[in-house]
Amino acid sequence: MAPDKSSPVENSWKIFEEYHIDEAVGFALPNPLEELPHPYDAWISIAKNLPELIKNGQLRAEVEKLTTFSIDGLQGHKSQRLAHLVLGYITMAYVWGEGDGDVRKVLPSNIAVPYCKVSEKLGLPPILVYADCVLANWKKKDPSGPMTYENMDILFSFPGGDCGKGFFLVSLVVETAAASAIKVIPIIFNAIQREDPDTLQKALLDITSCLHKALAMFHQIHEYVDPDLFFNVLRIYLSGWKGNPLLSEGLLYEGVWDTPKKFAGGSAAQSSIFQCFDILLGIQHTVGGVPSDSAAKFLQEMRTYMPSAHQNFLRSLESGPSVRKFVLSKGDATLQEIYNECVQAMVSLRDYHLQIVVKYIVIPASRPSKKKQTSKEPSEPKSKGTGGTDIMDFLKTVRSTTVNSLLKED
């Protein structure tokens, strides 16, 4: 792939195919595989029965019995993505166990070796990431039906009943609603190159409309995700081993590295779609390419948790023409207003994300824990997101940066 030869300026889905962006589902993996051939079906079998194996206290023993498989038989991107997803689920379940503080600090080599090899092939870290549990963890019930919550299911579950299904699928429908604006990006870049403010206005209105649809989809979280189950069960299995006192040194990947490694847990900051619109609209979390604060640094770091093709796409956008500079240079009040509506749609999404975090993390964290801790290890700070950040500080900073990107009237 050569981003310098073909940038997103070309008004064609061909270019997006290079960046693994699909016309229908955007950054999500289209029609993910559900099964792997023998011998990898042994991984699938464990991943499909995780909640039951954890409940019966058999999960770790089943994992330890597995043979170490070479990944040479995993041919093709979709097979490798499915392997990364199932090994991610197995790893999270093995490390966190019953979610009661009895953690494992060493991942056995029979999982660690193939997991790290498939991670290397995909350019992803060896931990469950957003690109796994949201973007590659879905199927349609009716293949010819719509991409709606009612017509979808997830491939693998953690304990917590349908909480995971709700969390992952609502995240996915938010993602795909916003992703329908990606096709407008080449039109925007062409409009700037041709000095065509009218076409740019229409394209920006399209993006605003898609972001409004994404926000409407986000509201479904209240219907499908229970705050207590999310906080006390699902959140544990999505937590990483970076900035987490339960694994303060990280996780040792036996047979791969001699020292423990630290990786952040899954986070919405690992979604390419909103970083994509930040770049497009010139919402600057960096100054001269350098992160301006800890929130910006975290966003930049989270790019390394995205599939490499998506990272390349974001880099190619950064080398494209600046929408913000063009809008400012025209001095056109209507164009500025339409640009601001687009930025305001991003502000609204971030405002809503803050409200969700209050309901699903801050309020449950303030209640006495119902979980019995079996370990004497320090417990995880409750205000932290699964990515290891102080989530309220992080989201408030990101929102402020977005608000500050609104063009002020003279």
PDB file of N, CA, C and O in Angstrom, residues 2-51:
ATOM      1  N   ALA A   2       0.498   2.216  -0.802  1.00  0.00           N
ATOM      2  CA  ALA A   2       1.314   3.431  -0.879  1.00  0.00           C
ATOM      3  C   ALA A   2       0.423   4.648  -0.739  1.00  0.00           C
ATOM      4  O   ALA A   2      -0.106   5.174  -1.705  1.00  0.00           O
ATOM      5  N   PRO A   3       0.208   5.113   0.506  1.00  0.00           N
ATOM      6  CA  PRO A   3      -0.677   6.241   0.729  1.00  0.00           C
ATOM      7  C   PRO A   3      -0.259   7.499  -0.015  1.00  0.00           C
ATOM      8  O   PRO A   3      -1.070   8.347  -0.327  1.00  0.00           O
ATOM      9  N   ASP A   4       1.055   7.630  -0.329  1.00  0.00           N
ATOM     10  CA  ASP A   4       1.498   8.851  -1.008  1.00  0.00           C
ATOM     11  C   ASP A   4       0.996   8.889  -2.454  1.00  0.00           C
ATOM     12  O   ASP A   4       0.809   9.939  -3.034  1.00  0.00           O
ATOM     13  N   LYS A   5       0.795   7.702  -3.054  1.00  0.00           N
ATOM     14  CA  LYS A   5       0.323   7.672  -4.436  1.00  0.00           C
ATOM     15  C   LYS A   5      -1.175   7.873  -4.520  1.00  0.00           C
ATOM     16  O   LYS A   5      -1.689   8.455  -5.427  1.00  0.00           O
ATOM     17  N   SER A   6      -1.896   7.303  -3.557  1.00  0.00           N
ATOM     18  CA  SER A   6      -3.350   7.392  -3.623  1.00  0.00           C
ATOM     19  C   SER A   6      -3.880   7.874  -2.285  1.00  0.00           C
ATOM     20  O   SER A   6      -3.824   7.156  -1.306  1.00  0.00           O
ATOM     21  N   SER A   7      -4.348   9.114  -2.234  1.00  0.00           N
ATOM     22  CA  SER A   7      -4.859   9.659  -0.983  1.00  0.00           C
ATOM     23  C   SER A   7      -6.386   9.625  -1.037  1.00  0.00           C
ATOM     24  O   SER A   7      -6.966   9.399  -2.085  1.00  0.00           O
ATOM     25  N   PRO A   8      -7.050   9.874   0.119  1.00  0.00           N
ATOM     26  CA  PRO A   8      -8.508   9.826   0.129  1.00  0.00           C
ATOM     27  C   PRO A   8      -9.157  10.896  -0.746  1.00  0.00           C
ATOM     28  O   PRO A   8     -10.375  10.984  -0.799  1.00  0.00           O
ATOM     29  N   VAL A   9      -8.363  11.746  -1.405  1.00  0.00           N
ATOM     30  CA  VAL A   9      -8.911  12.765  -2.302  1.00  0.00           C
ATOM     31  C   VAL A   9      -9.676  12.106  -3.451  1.00  0.00           C
ATOM     32  O   VAL A   9     -10.654  12.634  -3.955  1.00  0.00           O
ATOM     33  N   GLU A  10      -9.233  10.907  -3.854  1.00  0.00           N
ATOM     34  CA  GLU A  10      -9.903  10.232  -4.967  1.00  0.00           C
ATOM     35  C   GLU A  10     -11.308   9.840  -4.547  1.00  0.00           C
ATOM     36  O   GLU A  10     -11.513   9.233  -3.518  1.00  0.00           O
ATOM     37  N   ASN A  11     -12.286  10.217  -5.403  1.00  0.00           N
ATOM     38  CA  ASN A  11     -13.678   9.943  -5.068  1.00  0.00           C
ATOM     39  C   ASN A  11     -14.036   8.528  -5.487  1.00  0.00           C
ATOM     40  O   ASN A  11     -14.766   8.300  -6.427  1.00  0.00           O
ATOM     41  N   SER A  12     -13.514   7.551  -4.773  1.00  0.00           N
ATOM     42  CA  SER A  12     -13.725   6.166  -5.166  1.00  0.00           C
ATOM     43  C   SER A  12     -13.590   5.262  -3.965  1.00  0.00           C
ATOM     44  O   SER A  12     -12.752   5.477  -3.101  1.00  0.00           O
ATOM     45  N   TRP A  13     -14.434   4.219  -3.886  1.00  0.00           N
ATOM     46  CA  TRP A  13     -14.326   3.273  -2.780  1.00  0.00           C
ATOM     47  C   TRP A  13     -13.107   2.382  -2.923  1.00  0.00           C
ATOM     48  O   TRP A  13     -12.716   1.717  -1.980  1.00  0.00           O
ATOM     49  N   LYS A  14     -12.488   2.381  -4.113  1.00  0.00           N
ATOM     50  CA  LYS A  14     -11.281   1.562  -4.326  1.00  0.00           C
ATOM     51  C   LYS A  14     -10.213   1.931  -3.298  1.00  0.00           C
ATOM     52  O   LYS A  14      -9.582   1.079  -2.697  1.00  0.00           O
ATOM     53  N   ILE A  15     -10.049   3.248  -3.109  1.00  0.00           N
ATOM     54  CA  ILE A  15      -9.019   3.698  -2.180  1.00  0.00           C
ATOM     55  C   ILE A  15      -9.355   3.258  -0.762  1.00  0.00           C
ATOM     56  O   ILE A  15      -8.499   2.857   0.002  1.00  0.00           O
ATOM     57  N   PHE A  16     -10.638   3.306  -0.410  1.00  0.00           N
ATOM     58  CA  PHE A  16     -11.026   2.915   0.941  1.00  0.00           C
ATOM     59  C   PHE A  16     -10.782   1.431   1.185  1.00  0.00           C
ATOM     60  O   PHE A  16     -10.495   1.017   2.299  1.00  0.00           O
ATOM     61  N   GLU A  17     -10.904   0.618   0.132  1.00  0.00           N
ATOM     62  CA  GLU A  17     -10.626  -0.820   0.261  1.00  0.00           C
ATOM     63  C   GLU A  17      -9.184  -1.047   0.726  1.00  0.00           C
ATOM     64  O   GLU A  17      -8.904  -1.931   1.524  1.00  0.00           O
ATOM     65  N   GLU A  18      -8.278  -0.238   0.208  1.00  0.00           N
ATOM     66  CA  GLU A  18      -6.862  -0.344   0.633  1.00  0.00           C
ATOM     67  C   GLU A  18      -6.704  -0.103   2.124  1.00  0.00           C
ATOM     68  O   GLU A  18      -5.842  -0.672   2.778  1.00  0.00           O
ATOM     69  N   TYR A  19      -7.552   0.772   2.636  1.00  0.00           N
ATOM     70  CA  TYR A  19      -7.473   1.115   4.059  1.00  0.00           C
ATOM     71  C   TYR A  19      -8.418   0.259   4.901  1.00  0.00           C
ATOM     72  O   TYR A  19      -8.693   0.588   6.059  1.00  0.00           O
ATOM     73  N   HIS A  20      -8.946  -0.816   4.343  1.00  0.00           N
ATOM     74  CA  HIS A  20      -9.889  -1.707   5.036  1.00  0.00           C
ATOM     75  C   HIS A  20     -11.080  -0.922   5.578  1.00  0.00           C
ATOM     76  O   HIS A  20     -11.458  -1.065   6.749  1.00  0.00           O
ATOM     77  N   ILE A  21     -11.650  -0.079   4.717  1.00  0.00           N
ATOM     78  CA  ILE A  21     -12.864   0.662   5.065  1.00  0.00           C
ATOM     79  C   ILE A  21     -13.954   0.199   4.099  1.00  0.00           C
ATOM     80  O   ILE A  21     -13.769   0.218   2.892  1.00  0.00           O
ATOM     81  N   ASP A  22     -15.077  -0.232   4.674  1.00  0.00           N
ATOM     82  CA  ASP A  22     -16.145  -0.822   3.881  1.00  0.00           C
ATOM     83  C   ASP A  22     -17.265   0.194   3.642  1.00  0.00           C
ATOM     84  O   ASP A  22     -17.606   0.971   4.532  1.00  0.00           O
ATOM     85  N   GLU A  23     -17.838   0.149   2.438  1.00  0.00           N
ATOM     86  CA  GLU A  23     -18.879   1.118   2.082  1.00  0.00           C
ATOM     87  C   GLU A  23     -20.081   1.034   3.020  1.00  0.00           C
ATOM     88  O   GLU A  23     -20.670   2.048   3.380  1.00  0.00           O
ATOM     89  N   ALA A  24     -20.436  -0.171   3.440  1.00  0.00           N
ATOM     90  CA  ALA A  24     -21.630  -0.343   4.280  1.00  0.00           C
ATOM     91  C   ALA A  24     -21.348  -0.153   5.768  1.00  0.00           C
ATOM     92  O   ALA A  24     -22.152   0.443   6.481  1.00  0.00           O
ATOM     93  N   VAL A  25     -20.206  -0.662   6.241  1.00  0.00           N
ATOM     94  CA  VAL A  25     -19.977  -0.673   7.701  1.00  0.00           C
ATOM     95  C   VAL A  25     -18.773   0.147   8.145  1.00  0.00           C
ATOM     96  O   VAL A  25     -18.394   0.129   9.312  1.00  0.00           O
ATOM     97  N   GLY A  26     -18.135   0.866   7.223  1.00  0.00           N
ATOM     98  CA  GLY A  26     -17.027   1.747   7.605  1.00  0.00           C
ATOM     99  C   GLY A  26     -15.818   0.975   8.109  1.00  0.00           C
ATOM    100  O   GLY A  26     -15.304   0.084   7.445  1.00  0.00           O
ATOM    101  N   PHE A  27     -15.376   1.319   9.328  1.00  0.00           N
ATOM    102  CA  PHE A  27     -14.185   0.688   9.905  1.00  0.00           C
ATOM    103  C   PHE A  27     -14.472  -0.700  10.475  1.00  0.00           C
ATOM    104  O   PHE A  27     -13.548  -1.432  10.830  1.00  0.00           O
ATOM    105  N   ALA A  28     -15.750  -1.069  10.607  1.00  0.00           N
ATOM    106  CA  ALA A  28     -16.094  -2.410  11.104  1.00  0.00           C
ATOM    107  C   ALA A  28     -15.682  -3.451  10.064  1.00  0.00           C
ATOM    108  O   ALA A  28     -15.602  -3.164   8.863  1.00  0.00           O
ATOM    109  N   LEU A  29     -15.423  -4.664  10.535  1.00  0.00           N
ATOM    110  CA  LEU A  29     -15.064  -5.753   9.625  1.00  0.00           C
ATOM    111  C   LEU A  29     -16.353  -6.268   8.986  1.00  0.00           C
ATOM    112  O   LEU A  29     -17.263  -6.680   9.694  1.00  0.00           O
ATOM    113  N   PRO A  30     -16.454  -6.230   7.647  1.00  0.00           N
ATOM    114  CA  PRO A  30     -17.699  -6.701   7.025  1.00  0.00           C
ATOM    115  C   PRO A  30     -17.837  -8.221   7.132  1.00  0.00           C
ATOM    116  O   PRO A  30     -16.882  -8.951   6.903  1.00  0.00           O
ATOM    117  N   ASN A  31     -19.022  -8.664   7.536  1.00  0.00           N
ATOM    118  CA  ASN A  31     -19.336 -10.101   7.629  1.00  0.00           C
ATOM    119  C   ASN A  31     -18.193 -10.911   8.256  1.00  0.00           C
ATOM    120  O   ASN A  31     -17.574 -11.746   7.580  1.00  0.00           O
ATOM    121  N   PRO A  32     -17.909 -10.699   9.529  1.00  0.00           N
ATOM    122  CA  PRO A  32     -16.806 -11.435  10.160  1.00  0.00           C
ATOM    123  C   PRO A  32     -17.030 -12.950  10.108  1.00  0.00           C
ATOM    124  O   PRO A  32     -18.181 -13.412  10.117  1.00  0.00           O
ATOM    125  N   LEU A  33     -15.943 -13.688  10.057  1.00  0.00           N
ATOM    126  CA  LEU A  33     -16.035 -15.156  10.145  1.00  0.00           C
ATOM    127  C   LEU A  33     -16.471 -15.541  11.559  1.00  0.00           C
ATOM    128  O   LEU A  33     -16.196 -14.819  12.522  1.00  0.00           O
ATOM    129  N   GLU A  34     -17.135 -16.698  11.666  1.00  0.00           N
ATOM    130  CA  GLU A  34     -17.576 -17.183  12.980  1.00  0.00           C
ATOM    131  C   GLU A  34     -16.825 -18.435  13.418  1.00  0.00           C
ATOM    132  O   GLU A  34     -16.815 -18.775  14.596  1.00  0.00           O
ATOM    133  N   GLU A  35     -16.219 -19.142  12.453  1.00  0.00           N
ATOM    134  CA  GLU A  35     -15.548 -20.400  12.775  1.00  0.00           C
ATOM    135  C   GLU A  35     -14.134 -20.408  12.206  1.00  0.00           C
ATOM    136  O   GLU A  35     -13.864 -19.758  11.195  1.00  0.00           O
ATOM    137  N   LEU A  36     -13.263 -21.178  12.863  1.00  0.00           N
ATOM    138  CA  LEU A  36     -11.904 -21.404  12.371  1.00  0.00           C
ATOM    139  C   LEU A  36     -11.731 -22.903  12.103  1.00  0.00           C
ATOM    140  O   LEU A  36     -12.351 -23.729  12.778  1.00  0.00           O
ATOM    141  N   PRO A  37     -10.877 -23.259  11.139  1.00  0.00           N
ATOM    142  CA  PRO A  37     -10.672 -24.687  10.839  1.00  0.00           C
ATOM    143  C   PRO A  37      -9.916 -25.387  11.971  1.00  0.00           C
ATOM    144  O   PRO A  37      -9.298 -24.746  12.814  1.00  0.00           O
ATOM    145  N   HIS A  38      -9.990 -26.716  11.971  1.00  0.00           N
ATOM    146  CA  HIS A  38      -9.199 -27.531  12.902  1.00  0.00           C
ATOM    147  C   HIS A  38      -7.709 -27.216  12.681  1.00  0.00           C
ATOM    148  O   HIS A  38      -7.306 -27.025  11.549  1.00  0.00           O
ATOM    149  N   PRO A  39      -6.886 -27.065  13.702  1.00  0.00           N
ATOM    150  CA  PRO A  39      -7.137 -27.319  15.130  1.00  0.00           C
ATOM    151  C   PRO A  39      -7.617 -26.100  15.912  1.00  0.00           C
ATOM    152  O   PRO A  39      -7.860 -26.193  17.115  1.00  0.00           O
ATOM    153  N   TYR A  40      -7.756 -24.952  15.209  1.00  0.00           N
ATOM    154  CA  TYR A  40      -8.070 -23.708  15.916  1.00  0.00           C
ATOM    155  C   TYR A  40      -9.490 -23.706  16.476  1.00  0.00           C
ATOM    156  O   TYR A  40      -9.841 -22.832  17.266  1.00  0.00           O
ATOM    157  N   ASP A  41     -10.301 -24.685  16.074  1.00  0.00           N
ATOM    158  CA  ASP A  41     -11.661 -24.787  16.608  1.00  0.00           C
ATOM    159  C   ASP A  41     -11.639 -25.022  18.129  1.00  0.00           C
ATOM    160  O   ASP A  41     -12.626 -24.752  18.821  1.00  0.00           O
ATOM    161  N   ALA A  42     -10.501 -25.492  18.643  1.00  0.00           N
ATOM    162  CA  ALA A  42     -10.368 -25.667  20.113  1.00  0.00           C
ATOM    163  C   ALA A  42     -10.447 -24.312  20.814  1.00  0.00           C
ATOM    164  O   ALA A  42     -11.018 -24.193  21.906  1.00  0.00           O
ATOM    165  N   TRP A  43      -9.878 -23.265  20.194  1.00  0.00           N
ATOM    166  CA  TRP A  43      -9.973 -21.903  20.750  1.00  0.00           C
ATOM    167  C   TRP A  43     -11.429 -21.442  20.733  1.00  0.00           C
ATOM    168  O   TRP A  43     -11.925 -20.880  21.701  1.00  0.00           O
ATOM    169  N   ILE A  44     -12.084 -21.665  19.577  1.00  0.00           N
ATOM    170  CA  ILE A  44     -13.477 -21.230  19.402  1.00  0.00           C
ATOM    171  C   ILE A  44     -14.362 -21.885  20.467  1.00  0.00           C
ATOM    172  O   ILE A  44     -15.222 -21.242  21.065  1.00  0.00           O
ATOM    173  N   SER A  45     -14.129 -23.174  20.692  1.00  0.00           N
ATOM    174  CA  SER A  45     -14.941 -23.930  21.653  1.00  0.00           C
ATOM    175  C   SER A  45     -14.869 -23.302  23.044  1.00  0.00           C
ATOM    176  O   SER A  45     -15.894 -23.143  23.726  1.00  0.00           O
ATOM    177  N   ILE A  46     -13.666 -22.918  23.472  1.00  0.00           N
ATOM    178  CA  ILE A  46     -13.518 -22.275  24.790  1.00  0.00           C
ATOM    179  C   ILE A  46     -14.173 -20.891  24.778  1.00  0.00           C
ATOM    180  O   ILE A  46     -14.936 -20.545  25.687  1.00  0.00           O
ATOM    181  N   ALA A  47     -13.906 -20.119  23.745  1.00  0.00           N
ATOM    182  CA  ALA A  47     -14.434 -18.747  23.673  1.00  0.00           C
ATOM    183  C   ALA A  47     -15.966 -18.739  23.663  1.00  0.00           C
ATOM    184  O   ALA A  47     -16.597 -17.850  24.238  1.00  0.00           O
ATOM    185  N   LYS A  48     -16.563 -19.729  23.006  1.00  0.00           N
ATOM    186  CA  LYS A  48     -18.034 -19.779  22.926  1.00  0.00           C
ATOM    187  C   LYS A  48     -18.670 -20.162  24.264  1.00  0.00           C
ATOM    188  O   LYS A  48     -19.849 -19.933  24.469  1.00  0.00           O
ATOM    189  N   ASN A  49     -17.891 -20.792  25.141  1.00  0.00           N
ATOM    190  CA  ASN A  49     -18.438 -21.254  26.420  1.00  0.00           C
ATOM    191  C   ASN A  49     -17.845 -20.518  27.625  1.00  0.00           C
ATOM    192  O   ASN A  49     -17.914 -21.026  28.744  1.00  0.00           O
ATOM    193  N   LEU A  50     -17.289 -19.338  27.384  1.00  0.00           N
ATOM    194  CA  LEU A  50     -16.596 -18.608  28.472  1.00  0.00           C
ATOM    195  C   LEU A  50     -17.438 -18.430  29.740  1.00  0.00           C
ATOM    196  O   LEU A  50     -16.972 -18.792  30.824  1.00  0.00           O
ATOM    197  N   PRO A  51     -18.662 -17.864  29.634  1.00  0.00           N
ATOM    198  CA  PRO A  51     -19.403 -17.602  30.881  1.00  0.00           C
ATOM    199  C   PRO A  51     -19.606 -18.861  31.720  1.00  0.00           C
ATOM    200  O   PRO A  51     -19.427 -18.839  32.939  1.00  0.00           O
TER     201      PRO A  51
END
